[in-house]
Amino acid sequence: MNTTNNNEAIRPYRIEVSQAELADLKDRLARSRYPELPETGWERGVPVPYLKELTSYWQHEFDWRAQESALNDLPHYMTSIDGQNVHFLHIQSPEPDAKPLMLLHGWPGSFVEFLDVIGPLSNPSAHGGDPSDAYHLVIPSIPGFGFSAPLAKTGWTPGRIAEAMLQLMDRLGYDRFGVQGGDTGAFIAPELGHLAPERLIGIHMNALLTFPSGEEGELEALTEEERQRLASMESFNDGYLQIQSKSPYTLAYGLTDSPVGQLAWIVEMFKSLTAPAEELPEGSIDRDRMLA
């Protein structure tokens, strides 16, 4: 998979978090301080008792080495595109006629979102499926996310990220491919279609945001469940989005220095963005998977 240009080389990658980093994390978790707040459930954010219990689990029971070992069973790679090191998984199907498919994650997420579908998508016959439905999978860490390098400069719009993803598929030798995107990935996937429509087999998105236009009678055909979802969207707390968009540097100091601060920031999103909303995040996402 290497190209003739060394700057475009695709390099095998292995996840190796140092023991010193893990020791530092546990030390920070042990020294965490919590505010004294009135009990209001999840109405004003993550409740202190829940966060304390989750932090204790992270500190004493969560096994990163087990997670790391399982992740390293997958084929990881790194390549440099547009000045950024980009991490990705490349799972080649055993089926000769498999179609290439890029899977784009969202926030707060990573390539880990797709672990449970890698087998069924790349080798459907081993999971009771039709071998003609097989895909070669390319699962990148969006630039700035996960094991991809932190962004060296501003200006990484969905369009620019799409250009980088197109270069990645070029390097892997995939002329035509499909793409799936959720959340942040759902903004990048359509840009790939604009950039190279002749190369896209299809685009699938599971985060398509639409709102009423205001035309008379347009809501009359909605079911009660759809009306409730619309009401939920209209009252959605987008405070996290506002500060991440407008003052990201200010927020970054707390999230970088305090693992509990980062945990609270992300776990609230898992709570509000997964269904059913009234359950704890672990009702939808495995706790170890969430912490990984």
PDB file of C-alpha atoms in Angstrom:
ATOM      1  CA  MET A   1       0.000   0.000   0.000  1.00  0.00           C
ATOM      2  CA  ASN A   2       3.013   2.360  -0.043  1.00  0.00           C
ATOM      3  CA  THR A   3       3.254   4.995  -2.762  1.00  0.00           C
ATOM      4  CA  THR A   4       6.449   6.203  -4.451  1.00  0.00           C
ATOM      5  CA  ASN A   5       6.378   9.515  -2.561  1.00  0.00           C
ATOM      6  CA  ASN A   6       7.631   9.042   1.002  1.00  0.00           C
ATOM      7  CA  ASN A   7       5.377  11.882   2.164  1.00  0.00           C
ATOM      8  CA  GLU A   8       2.405   9.808   1.035  1.00  0.00           C
ATOM      9  CA  ALA A   9       3.521   6.511   2.545  1.00  0.00           C
ATOM     10  CA  ILE A  10       0.959   4.444   4.387  1.00  0.00           C
ATOM     11  CA  ARG A  11       2.517   3.144   7.575  1.00  0.00           C
ATOM     12  CA  PRO A  12       1.275   0.383   9.880  1.00  0.00           C
ATOM     13  CA  TYR A  13       0.324   1.821  13.252  1.00  0.00           C
ATOM     14  CA  ARG A  14       0.045   0.290  16.698  1.00  0.00           C
ATOM     15  CA  ILE A  15      -1.702   1.842  19.697  1.00  0.00           C
ATOM     16  CA  GLU A  16       0.788   2.083  22.560  1.00  0.00           C
ATOM     17  CA  VAL A  17      -0.148   4.311  25.488  1.00  0.00           C
ATOM     18  CA  SER A  18       2.821   4.538  27.845  1.00  0.00           C
ATOM     19  CA  GLN A  19       2.609   3.332  31.428  1.00  0.00           C
ATOM     20  CA  ALA A  20       3.665   6.813  32.546  1.00  0.00           C
ATOM     21  CA  GLU A  21       0.616   8.311  30.825  1.00  0.00           C
ATOM     22  CA  LEU A  22      -1.684   5.774  32.462  1.00  0.00           C
ATOM     23  CA  ALA A  23      -0.115   6.454  35.866  1.00  0.00           C
ATOM     24  CA  ASP A  24      -0.616  10.191  35.364  1.00  0.00           C
ATOM     25  CA  LEU A  25      -4.267   9.607  34.463  1.00  0.00           C
ATOM     26  CA  LYS A  26      -4.908   7.540  37.595  1.00  0.00           C
ATOM     27  CA  ASP A  27      -3.175  10.151  39.730  1.00  0.00           C
ATOM     28  CA  ARG A  28      -5.344  12.925  38.293  1.00  0.00           C
ATOM     29  CA  LEU A  29      -8.478  10.844  38.805  1.00  0.00           C
ATOM     30  CA  ALA A  30      -7.520  10.181  42.437  1.00  0.00           C
ATOM     31  CA  ARG A  31      -7.018  13.913  43.076  1.00  0.00           C
ATOM     32  CA  SER A  32     -10.251  15.064  41.420  1.00  0.00           C
ATOM     33  CA  ARG A  33     -12.310  17.701  43.208  1.00  0.00           C
ATOM     34  CA  TYR A  34     -16.073  17.945  42.831  1.00  0.00           C
ATOM     35  CA  PRO A  35     -18.326  20.984  43.280  1.00  0.00           C
ATOM     36  CA  GLU A  36     -21.036  21.098  45.935  1.00  0.00           C
ATOM     37  CA  LEU A  37     -24.242  21.288  43.928  1.00  0.00           C
ATOM     38  CA  PRO A  38     -27.940  20.813  44.715  1.00  0.00           C
ATOM     39  CA  GLU A  39     -29.351  17.529  43.437  1.00  0.00           C
ATOM     40  CA  THR A  40     -31.419  18.170  40.281  1.00  0.00           C
ATOM     41  CA  GLY A  41     -30.884  14.933  38.380  1.00  0.00           C
ATOM     42  CA  TRP A  42     -29.640  15.531  34.833  1.00  0.00           C
ATOM     43  CA  GLU A  43     -31.592  18.771  34.405  1.00  0.00           C
ATOM     44  CA  ARG A  44     -28.508  20.999  34.746  1.00  0.00           C
ATOM     45  CA  GLY A  45     -25.844  18.577  33.567  1.00  0.00           C
ATOM     46  CA  VAL A  46     -24.102  15.494  34.932  1.00  0.00           C
ATOM     47  CA  PRO A  47     -25.082  14.762  38.573  1.00  0.00           C
ATOM     48  CA  VAL A  48     -22.179  14.682  41.027  1.00  0.00           C
ATOM     49  CA  PRO A  49     -23.014  11.195  42.449  1.00  0.00           C
ATOM     50  CA  TYR A  50     -23.122   9.672  38.965  1.00  0.00           C
ATOM     51  CA  LEU A  51     -19.844  11.300  37.946  1.00  0.00           C
ATOM     52  CA  LYS A  52     -18.106  10.207  41.155  1.00  0.00           C
ATOM     53  CA  GLU A  53     -19.175   6.604  40.625  1.00  0.00           C
ATOM     54  CA  LEU A  54     -18.129   6.615  36.958  1.00  0.00           C
ATOM     55  CA  THR A  55     -14.790   8.191  37.842  1.00  0.00           C
ATOM     56  CA  SER A  56     -14.192   5.515  40.483  1.00  0.00           C
ATOM     57  CA  TYR A  57     -14.922   2.824  37.900  1.00  0.00           C
ATOM     58  CA  TRP A  58     -12.515   4.469  35.455  1.00  0.00           C
ATOM     59  CA  GLN A  59      -9.804   4.670  38.109  1.00  0.00           C
ATOM     60  CA  HIS A  60     -10.138   1.229  39.711  1.00  0.00           C
ATOM     61  CA  GLU A  61     -11.892  -1.166  37.319  1.00  0.00           C
ATOM     62  CA  PHE A  62     -11.550  -0.032  33.716  1.00  0.00           C
ATOM     63  CA  ASP A  63      -8.789  -2.017  31.979  1.00  0.00           C
ATOM     64  CA  TRP A  64      -7.213   0.100  29.255  1.00  0.00           C
ATOM     65  CA  ARG A  65      -4.633  -2.571  28.414  1.00  0.00           C
ATOM     66  CA  ALA A  66      -7.430  -5.026  27.583  1.00  0.00           C
ATOM     67  CA  GLN A  67      -9.081  -2.425  25.363  1.00  0.00           C
ATOM     68  CA  GLU A  68      -5.757  -1.545  23.758  1.00  0.00           C
ATOM     69  CA  SER A  69      -5.006  -5.195  22.991  1.00  0.00           C
ATOM     70  CA  ALA A  70      -8.418  -5.727  21.398  1.00  0.00           C
ATOM     71  CA  LEU A  71      -8.070  -2.588  19.286  1.00  0.00           C
ATOM     72  CA  ASN A  72      -4.616  -3.668  18.122  1.00  0.00           C
ATOM     73  CA  ASP A  73      -6.124  -6.862  16.726  1.00  0.00           C
ATOM     74  CA  LEU A  74      -7.452  -4.617  13.947  1.00  0.00           C
ATOM     75  CA  PRO A  75      -5.295  -3.302  11.067  1.00  0.00           C
ATOM     76  CA  HIS A  76      -4.365   0.307  11.906  1.00  0.00           C
ATOM     77  CA  TYR A  77      -2.469   2.653   9.607  1.00  0.00           C
ATOM     78  CA  MET A  78      -1.170   6.210   9.529  1.00  0.00           C
ATOM     79  CA  THR A  79      -0.500   8.533   6.600  1.00  0.00           C
ATOM     80  CA  SER A  80       0.258  12.235   6.161  1.00  0.00           C
ATOM     81  CA  ILE A  81      -2.291  14.303   4.216  1.00  0.00           C
ATOM     82  CA  ASP A  82      -2.280  18.094   3.891  1.00  0.00           C
ATOM     83  CA  GLY A  83       0.261  18.418   6.684  1.00  0.00           C
ATOM     84  CA  GLN A  84      -1.674  16.209   9.107  1.00  0.00           C
ATOM     85  CA  ASN A  85      -1.022  12.659  10.293  1.00  0.00           C
ATOM     86  CA  VAL A  86      -4.266  10.781   9.683  1.00  0.00           C
ATOM     87  CA  HIS A  87      -5.034   7.490  11.434  1.00  0.00           C
ATOM     88  CA  PHE A  88      -7.360   4.932   9.872  1.00  0.00           C
ATOM     89  CA  LEU A  89      -8.454   1.314   9.903  1.00  0.00           C
ATOM     90  CA  HIS A  90      -8.390  -0.604   6.631  1.00  0.00           C
ATOM     91  CA  ILE A  91     -10.276  -3.894   6.742  1.00  0.00           C
ATOM     92  CA  GLN A  92     -10.169  -5.819   3.484  1.00  0.00           C
ATOM     93  CA  SER A  93     -13.008  -8.239   2.890  1.00  0.00           C
ATOM     94  CA  PRO A  94     -12.281 -11.859   1.931  1.00  0.00           C
ATOM     95  CA  GLU A  95     -14.919 -11.470  -0.789  1.00  0.00           C
ATOM     96  CA  PRO A  96     -13.322 -10.648  -4.179  1.00  0.00           C
ATOM     97  CA  ASP A  97     -16.237  -8.479  -5.328  1.00  0.00           C
ATOM     98  CA  ALA A  98     -16.547  -6.448  -2.138  1.00  0.00           C
ATOM     99  CA  LYS A  99     -17.217  -2.732  -2.573  1.00  0.00           C
ATOM    100  CA  PRO A 100     -15.099  -0.067  -0.840  1.00  0.00           C
ATOM    101  CA  LEU A 101     -16.938   1.802   1.922  1.00  0.00           C
ATOM    102  CA  MET A 102     -15.681   4.692   4.052  1.00  0.00           C
ATOM    103  CA  LEU A 103     -17.238   5.091   7.512  1.00  0.00           C
ATOM    104  CA  LEU A 104     -17.028   8.571   9.069  1.00  0.00           C
ATOM    105  CA  HIS A 105     -17.629   8.977  12.801  1.00  0.00           C
ATOM    106  CA  GLY A 106     -19.040  11.945  14.693  1.00  0.00           C
ATOM    107  CA  TRP A 107     -18.549  13.815  17.956  1.00  0.00           C
ATOM    108  CA  PRO A 108     -18.210  12.829  20.740  1.00  0.00           C
ATOM    109  CA  GLY A 109     -17.015   9.670  19.096  1.00  0.00           C
ATOM    110  CA  SER A 110     -14.268   7.965  17.157  1.00  0.00           C
ATOM    111  CA  PHE A 111     -13.632   4.963  14.940  1.00  0.00           C
ATOM    112  CA  VAL A 112     -14.657   2.904  17.991  1.00  0.00           C
ATOM    113  CA  GLU A 113     -18.277   3.645  17.017  1.00  0.00           C
ATOM    114  CA  PHE A 114     -17.970   1.110  14.202  1.00  0.00           C
ATOM    115  CA  LEU A 115     -16.287  -1.821  15.958  1.00  0.00           C
ATOM    116  CA  ASP A 116     -19.458  -3.913  16.160  1.00  0.00           C
ATOM    117  CA  VAL A 117     -20.250  -3.611  12.438  1.00  0.00           C
ATOM    118  CA  ILE A 118     -16.786  -4.350  11.057  1.00  0.00           C
ATOM    119  CA  GLY A 119     -17.359  -8.119  10.964  1.00  0.00           C
ATOM    120  CA  PRO A 120     -20.892  -8.104   9.503  1.00  0.00           C
ATOM    121  CA  LEU A 121     -19.960  -5.530   6.849  1.00  0.00           C
ATOM    122  CA  SER A 122     -16.605  -6.958   5.770  1.00  0.00           C
ATOM    123  CA  ASN A 123     -17.465 -10.653   6.057  1.00  0.00           C
ATOM    124  CA  PRO A 124     -21.265 -10.989   6.040  1.00  0.00           C
ATOM    125  CA  SER A 125     -21.246 -14.712   5.266  1.00  0.00           C
ATOM    126  CA  ALA A 126     -19.547 -15.344   8.639  1.00  0.00           C
ATOM    127  CA  HIS A 127     -22.433 -13.524  10.315  1.00  0.00           C
ATOM    128  CA  GLY A 128     -25.330 -15.171   8.505  1.00  0.00           C
ATOM    129  CA  GLY A 129     -25.447 -12.581   5.711  1.00  0.00           C
ATOM    130  CA  ASP A 130     -25.125 -12.523   1.941  1.00  0.00           C
ATOM    131  CA  PRO A 131     -21.499 -12.453   0.695  1.00  0.00           C
ATOM    132  CA  SER A 132     -22.578 -10.126  -2.115  1.00  0.00           C
ATOM    133  CA  ASP A 133     -23.162  -7.469   0.560  1.00  0.00           C
ATOM    134  CA  ALA A 134     -19.480  -7.411   1.579  1.00  0.00           C
ATOM    135  CA  TYR A 135     -17.413  -4.227   1.857  1.00  0.00           C
ATOM    136  CA  HIS A 136     -13.765  -3.279   2.096  1.00  0.00           C
ATOM    137  CA  LEU A 137     -13.845  -0.843   5.020  1.00  0.00           C
ATOM    138  CA  VAL A 138     -11.866   2.360   5.453  1.00  0.00           C
ATOM    139  CA  ILE A 139     -12.534   3.898   8.880  1.00  0.00           C
ATOM    140  CA  PRO A 140     -10.519   7.073   9.490  1.00  0.00           C
ATOM    141  CA  SER A 141     -10.088   9.104  12.624  1.00  0.00           C
ATOM    142  CA  ILE A 142     -11.227  12.516  11.384  1.00  0.00           C
ATOM    143  CA  PRO A 143      -8.271  14.961  11.430  1.00  0.00           C
ATOM    144  CA  GLY A 144      -7.960  16.283  14.975  1.00  0.00           C
ATOM    145  CA  PHE A 145      -9.766  13.278  16.495  1.00  0.00           C
ATOM    146  CA  GLY A 146      -8.448  10.191  18.274  1.00  0.00           C
ATOM    147  CA  PHE A 147      -5.105   8.926  17.018  1.00  0.00           C
ATOM    148  CA  SER A 148      -5.010  11.398  14.140  1.00  0.00           C
ATOM    149  CA  ALA A 149      -2.743  14.327  15.010  1.00  0.00           C
ATOM    150  CA  PRO A 150      -4.170  17.452  16.670  1.00  0.00           C
ATOM    151  CA  LEU A 151      -4.854  20.107  14.051  1.00  0.00           C
ATOM    152  CA  ALA A 152      -1.762  22.217  13.356  1.00  0.00           C
ATOM    153  CA  LYS A 153      -3.779  25.064  11.798  1.00  0.00           C
ATOM    154  CA  THR A 154      -7.332  26.345  11.617  1.00  0.00           C
ATOM    155  CA  GLY A 155      -9.483  26.077   8.514  1.00  0.00           C
ATOM    156  CA  TRP A 156     -10.347  22.387   8.567  1.00  0.00           C
ATOM    157  CA  THR A 157     -13.868  22.762   7.226  1.00  0.00           C
ATOM    158  CA  PRO A 158     -15.987  19.751   6.193  1.00  0.00           C
ATOM    159  CA  GLY A 159     -14.919  20.468   2.610  1.00  0.00           C
ATOM    160  CA  ARG A 160     -11.225  20.390   3.444  1.00  0.00           C
ATOM    161  CA  ILE A 161     -11.638  17.202   5.450  1.00  0.00           C
ATOM    162  CA  ALA A 162     -13.487  15.677   2.484  1.00  0.00           C
ATOM    163  CA  GLU A 163     -10.537  16.538   0.234  1.00  0.00           C
ATOM    164  CA  ALA A 164      -8.233  14.718   2.661  1.00  0.00           C
ATOM    165  CA  MET A 165     -10.542  11.693   2.730  1.00  0.00           C
ATOM    166  CA  LEU A 166     -10.578  11.624  -1.071  1.00  0.00           C
ATOM    167  CA  GLN A 167      -6.772  11.597  -1.070  1.00  0.00           C
ATOM    168  CA  LEU A 168      -6.831   8.715   1.396  1.00  0.00           C
ATOM    169  CA  MET A 169      -9.039   6.651  -0.907  1.00  0.00           C
ATOM    170  CA  ASP A 170      -6.707   7.509  -3.810  1.00  0.00           C
ATOM    171  CA  ARG A 171      -3.732   6.178  -1.887  1.00  0.00           C
ATOM    172  CA  LEU A 172      -5.569   2.962  -1.118  1.00  0.00           C
ATOM    173  CA  GLY A 173      -6.368   2.516  -4.805  1.00  0.00           C
ATOM    174  CA  TYR A 174     -10.137   2.872  -4.527  1.00  0.00           C
ATOM    175  CA  ASP A 175     -11.497   4.692  -7.561  1.00  0.00           C
ATOM    176  CA  ARG A 176     -15.181   4.290  -6.669  1.00  0.00           C
ATOM    177  CA  PHE A 177     -16.564   3.873  -3.189  1.00  0.00           C
ATOM    178  CA  GLY A 178     -19.486   4.489  -0.876  1.00  0.00           C
ATOM    179  CA  VAL A 179     -19.458   6.654   2.234  1.00  0.00           C
ATOM    180  CA  GLN A 180     -21.439   6.664   5.472  1.00  0.00           C
ATOM    181  CA  GLY A 181     -21.407   9.556   7.915  1.00  0.00           C
ATOM    182  CA  GLY A 182     -23.037  10.334  11.239  1.00  0.00           C
ATOM    183  CA  ASP A 183     -23.000  13.596  13.210  1.00  0.00           C
ATOM    184  CA  THR A 184     -19.763  15.333  12.111  1.00  0.00           C
ATOM    185  CA  GLY A 185     -19.356  12.652   9.470  1.00  0.00           C
ATOM    186  CA  ALA A 186     -22.756  13.604   8.059  1.00  0.00           C
ATOM    187  CA  PHE A 187     -21.350  17.038   7.185  1.00  0.00           C
ATOM    188  CA  ILE A 188     -18.264  15.556   5.520  1.00  0.00           C
ATOM    189  CA  ALA A 189     -19.981  12.821   3.484  1.00  0.00           C
ATOM    190  CA  PRO A 190     -22.018  15.205   1.247  1.00  0.00           C
ATOM    191  CA  GLU A 191     -18.869  17.236   0.575  1.00  0.00           C
ATOM    192  CA  LEU A 192     -17.289  14.105  -0.900  1.00  0.00           C
ATOM    193  CA  GLY A 193     -20.279  13.905  -3.224  1.00  0.00           C
ATOM    194  CA  HIS A 194     -19.754  17.518  -4.307  1.00  0.00           C
ATOM    195  CA  LEU A 195     -16.019  16.991  -4.836  1.00  0.00           C
ATOM    196  CA  ALA A 196     -16.170  13.777  -6.849  1.00  0.00           C
ATOM    197  CA  PRO A 197     -19.755  12.758  -7.703  1.00  0.00           C
ATOM    198  CA  GLU A 198     -18.541  10.385 -10.403  1.00  0.00           C
ATOM    199  CA  ARG A 199     -16.564   8.412  -7.820  1.00  0.00           C
ATOM    200  CA  LEU A 200     -19.281   7.991  -5.204  1.00  0.00           C
ATOM    201  CA  ILE A 201     -21.359   4.812  -5.410  1.00  0.00           C
ATOM    202  CA  GLY A 202     -23.664   6.277  -2.801  1.00  0.00           C
ATOM    203  CA  ILE A 203     -23.868   8.392   0.351  1.00  0.00           C
ATOM    204  CA  HIS A 204     -25.634   7.293   3.538  1.00  0.00           C
ATOM    205  CA  MET A 205     -26.170   9.624   6.492  1.00  0.00           C
ATOM    206  CA  ASN A 206     -27.758   8.861   9.843  1.00  0.00           C
ATOM    207  CA  ALA A 207     -27.787  12.471  11.040  1.00  0.00           C
ATOM    208  CA  LEU A 208     -29.822  14.567   8.627  1.00  0.00           C
ATOM    209  CA  LEU A 209     -31.069  17.707  10.374  1.00  0.00           C
ATOM    210  CA  THR A 210     -34.200  19.269   8.892  1.00  0.00           C
ATOM    211  CA  PHE A 211     -36.576  21.852  10.335  1.00  0.00           C
ATOM    212  CA  PRO A 212     -40.068  23.068   9.365  1.00  0.00           C
ATOM    213  CA  SER A 213     -40.145  25.774   6.707  1.00  0.00           C
ATOM    214  CA  GLY A 214     -43.152  27.520   8.216  1.00  0.00           C
ATOM    215  CA  GLU A 215     -45.581  26.662   5.440  1.00  0.00           C
ATOM    216  CA  GLU A 216     -49.211  26.427   6.483  1.00  0.00           C
ATOM    217  CA  GLY A 217     -50.361  22.918   7.368  1.00  0.00           C
ATOM    218  CA  GLU A 218     -46.972  21.233   6.991  1.00  0.00           C
ATOM    219  CA  LEU A 219     -47.132  19.768  10.515  1.00  0.00           C
ATOM    220  CA  GLU A 220     -50.637  18.329  10.218  1.00  0.00           C
ATOM    221  CA  ALA A 221     -49.478  14.949   8.905  1.00  0.00           C
ATOM    222  CA  LEU A 222     -46.970  14.386  11.718  1.00  0.00           C
ATOM    223  CA  THR A 223     -47.601  11.546  14.141  1.00  0.00           C
ATOM    224  CA  GLU A 224     -47.595  12.207  17.879  1.00  0.00           C
ATOM    225  CA  GLU A 225     -44.144  10.659  18.168  1.00  0.00           C
ATOM    226  CA  GLU A 226     -42.847  12.914  15.380  1.00  0.00           C
ATOM    227  CA  ARG A 227     -44.348  15.969  17.094  1.00  0.00           C
ATOM    228  CA  GLN A 228     -42.571  15.037  20.325  1.00  0.00           C
ATOM    229  CA  ARG A 229     -39.278  14.655  18.475  1.00  0.00           C
ATOM    230  CA  LEU A 230     -39.736  18.040  16.815  1.00  0.00           C
ATOM    231  CA  ALA A 231     -40.456  19.656  20.178  1.00  0.00           C
ATOM    232  CA  SER A 232     -37.333  18.015  21.586  1.00  0.00           C
ATOM    233  CA  MET A 233     -35.228  19.374  18.720  1.00  0.00           C
ATOM    234  CA  GLU A 234     -36.601  22.882  19.174  1.00  0.00           C
ATOM    235  CA  SER A 235     -35.680  22.872  22.879  1.00  0.00           C
ATOM    236  CA  PHE A 236     -32.351  21.061  22.420  1.00  0.00           C
ATOM    237  CA  ASN A 237     -29.561  22.365  24.645  1.00  0.00           C
ATOM    238  CA  ASP A 238     -26.840  23.400  22.215  1.00  0.00           C
ATOM    239  CA  GLY A 239     -24.712  25.192  24.802  1.00  0.00           C
ATOM    240  CA  TYR A 240     -21.848  22.758  24.193  1.00  0.00           C
ATOM    241  CA  LEU A 241     -21.932  23.559  20.480  1.00  0.00           C
ATOM    242  CA  GLN A 242     -21.885  27.301  21.069  1.00  0.00           C
ATOM    243  CA  ILE A 243     -18.799  27.290  23.279  1.00  0.00           C
ATOM    244  CA  GLN A 244     -16.959  24.695  21.173  1.00  0.00           C
ATOM    245  CA  SER A 245     -17.602  26.844  18.095  1.00  0.00           C
ATOM    246  CA  LYS A 246     -16.932  30.275  19.585  1.00  0.00           C
ATOM    247  CA  SER A 247     -14.431  29.802  22.443  1.00  0.00           C
ATOM    248  CA  PRO A 248     -12.770  26.426  21.874  1.00  0.00           C
ATOM    249  CA  TYR A 249      -9.375  27.476  23.258  1.00  0.00           C
ATOM    250  CA  THR A 250     -10.844  28.596  26.568  1.00  0.00           C
ATOM    251  CA  LEU A 251     -12.690  25.312  26.983  1.00  0.00           C
ATOM    252  CA  ALA A 252      -9.651  23.278  25.922  1.00  0.00           C
ATOM    253  CA  TYR A 253      -7.594  24.145  29.013  1.00  0.00           C
ATOM    254  CA  GLY A 254     -10.047  22.521  31.395  1.00  0.00           C
ATOM    255  CA  LEU A 255     -10.730  19.485  29.216  1.00  0.00           C
ATOM    256  CA  THR A 256      -7.019  18.884  28.600  1.00  0.00           C
ATOM    257  CA  ASP A 257      -5.922  19.258  32.219  1.00  0.00           C
ATOM    258  CA  SER A 258      -8.807  17.499  33.967  1.00  0.00           C
ATOM    259  CA  PRO A 259      -9.820  13.983  32.905  1.00  0.00           C
ATOM    260  CA  VAL A 260     -12.949  14.254  35.078  1.00  0.00           C
ATOM    261  CA  GLY A 261     -13.830  17.525  33.371  1.00  0.00           C
ATOM    262  CA  GLN A 262     -13.497  15.862  29.989  1.00  0.00           C
ATOM    263  CA  LEU A 263     -15.456  12.837  31.196  1.00  0.00           C
ATOM    264  CA  ALA A 264     -18.350  15.023  32.351  1.00  0.00           C
ATOM    265  CA  TRP A 265     -18.326  17.011  29.112  1.00  0.00           C
ATOM    266  CA  ILE A 266     -18.519  13.925  26.928  1.00  0.00           C
ATOM    267  CA  VAL A 267     -20.761  11.700  29.043  1.00  0.00           C
ATOM    268  CA  GLU A 268     -23.485  14.366  29.077  1.00  0.00           C
ATOM    269  CA  MET A 269     -23.507  14.193  25.276  1.00  0.00           C
ATOM    270  CA  PHE A 270     -23.822  10.411  25.331  1.00  0.00           C
ATOM    271  CA  LYS A 271     -26.753  10.876  27.704  1.00  0.00           C
ATOM    272  CA  SER A 272     -28.577  13.463  25.591  1.00  0.00           C
ATOM    273  CA  LEU A 273     -27.746  12.123  22.124  1.00  0.00           C
ATOM    274  CA  THR A 274     -28.609   8.447  22.638  1.00  0.00           C
ATOM    275  CA  ALA A 275     -32.013   6.838  22.932  1.00  0.00           C
ATOM    276  CA  PRO A 276     -33.934   6.393  25.107  1.00  0.00           C
ATOM    277  CA  ALA A 277     -33.025   9.796  26.547  1.00  0.00           C
ATOM    278  CA  GLU A 278     -34.389   9.000  30.005  1.00  0.00           C
ATOM    279  CA  GLU A 279     -31.871   6.186  30.570  1.00  0.00           C
ATOM    280  CA  LEU A 280     -28.250   6.464  31.667  1.00  0.00           C
ATOM    281  CA  PRO A 281     -25.656   6.468  28.873  1.00  0.00           C
ATOM    282  CA  GLU A 282     -24.803   2.858  29.719  1.00  0.00           C
ATOM    283  CA  GLY A 283     -28.332   1.937  28.663  1.00  0.00           C
ATOM    284  CA  SER A 284     -27.234   2.464  25.069  1.00  0.00           C
ATOM    285  CA  ILE A 285     -23.442   2.230  25.121  1.00  0.00           C
ATOM    286  CA  ASP A 286     -21.232  -0.267  26.917  1.00  0.00           C
ATOM    287  CA  ARG A 287     -19.420   1.526  29.753  1.00  0.00           C
ATOM    288  CA  ASP A 288     -15.981   0.218  28.785  1.00  0.00           C
ATOM    289  CA  ARG A 289     -16.591   1.138  25.145  1.00  0.00           C
ATOM    290  CA  MET A 290     -17.591   4.631  26.218  1.00  0.00           C
ATOM    291  CA  LEU A 291     -14.427   5.083  28.299  1.00  0.00           C
ATOM    292  CA  ALA A 292     -12.225   3.666  25.542  1.00  0.00           C
TER     293      ALA A 292
END
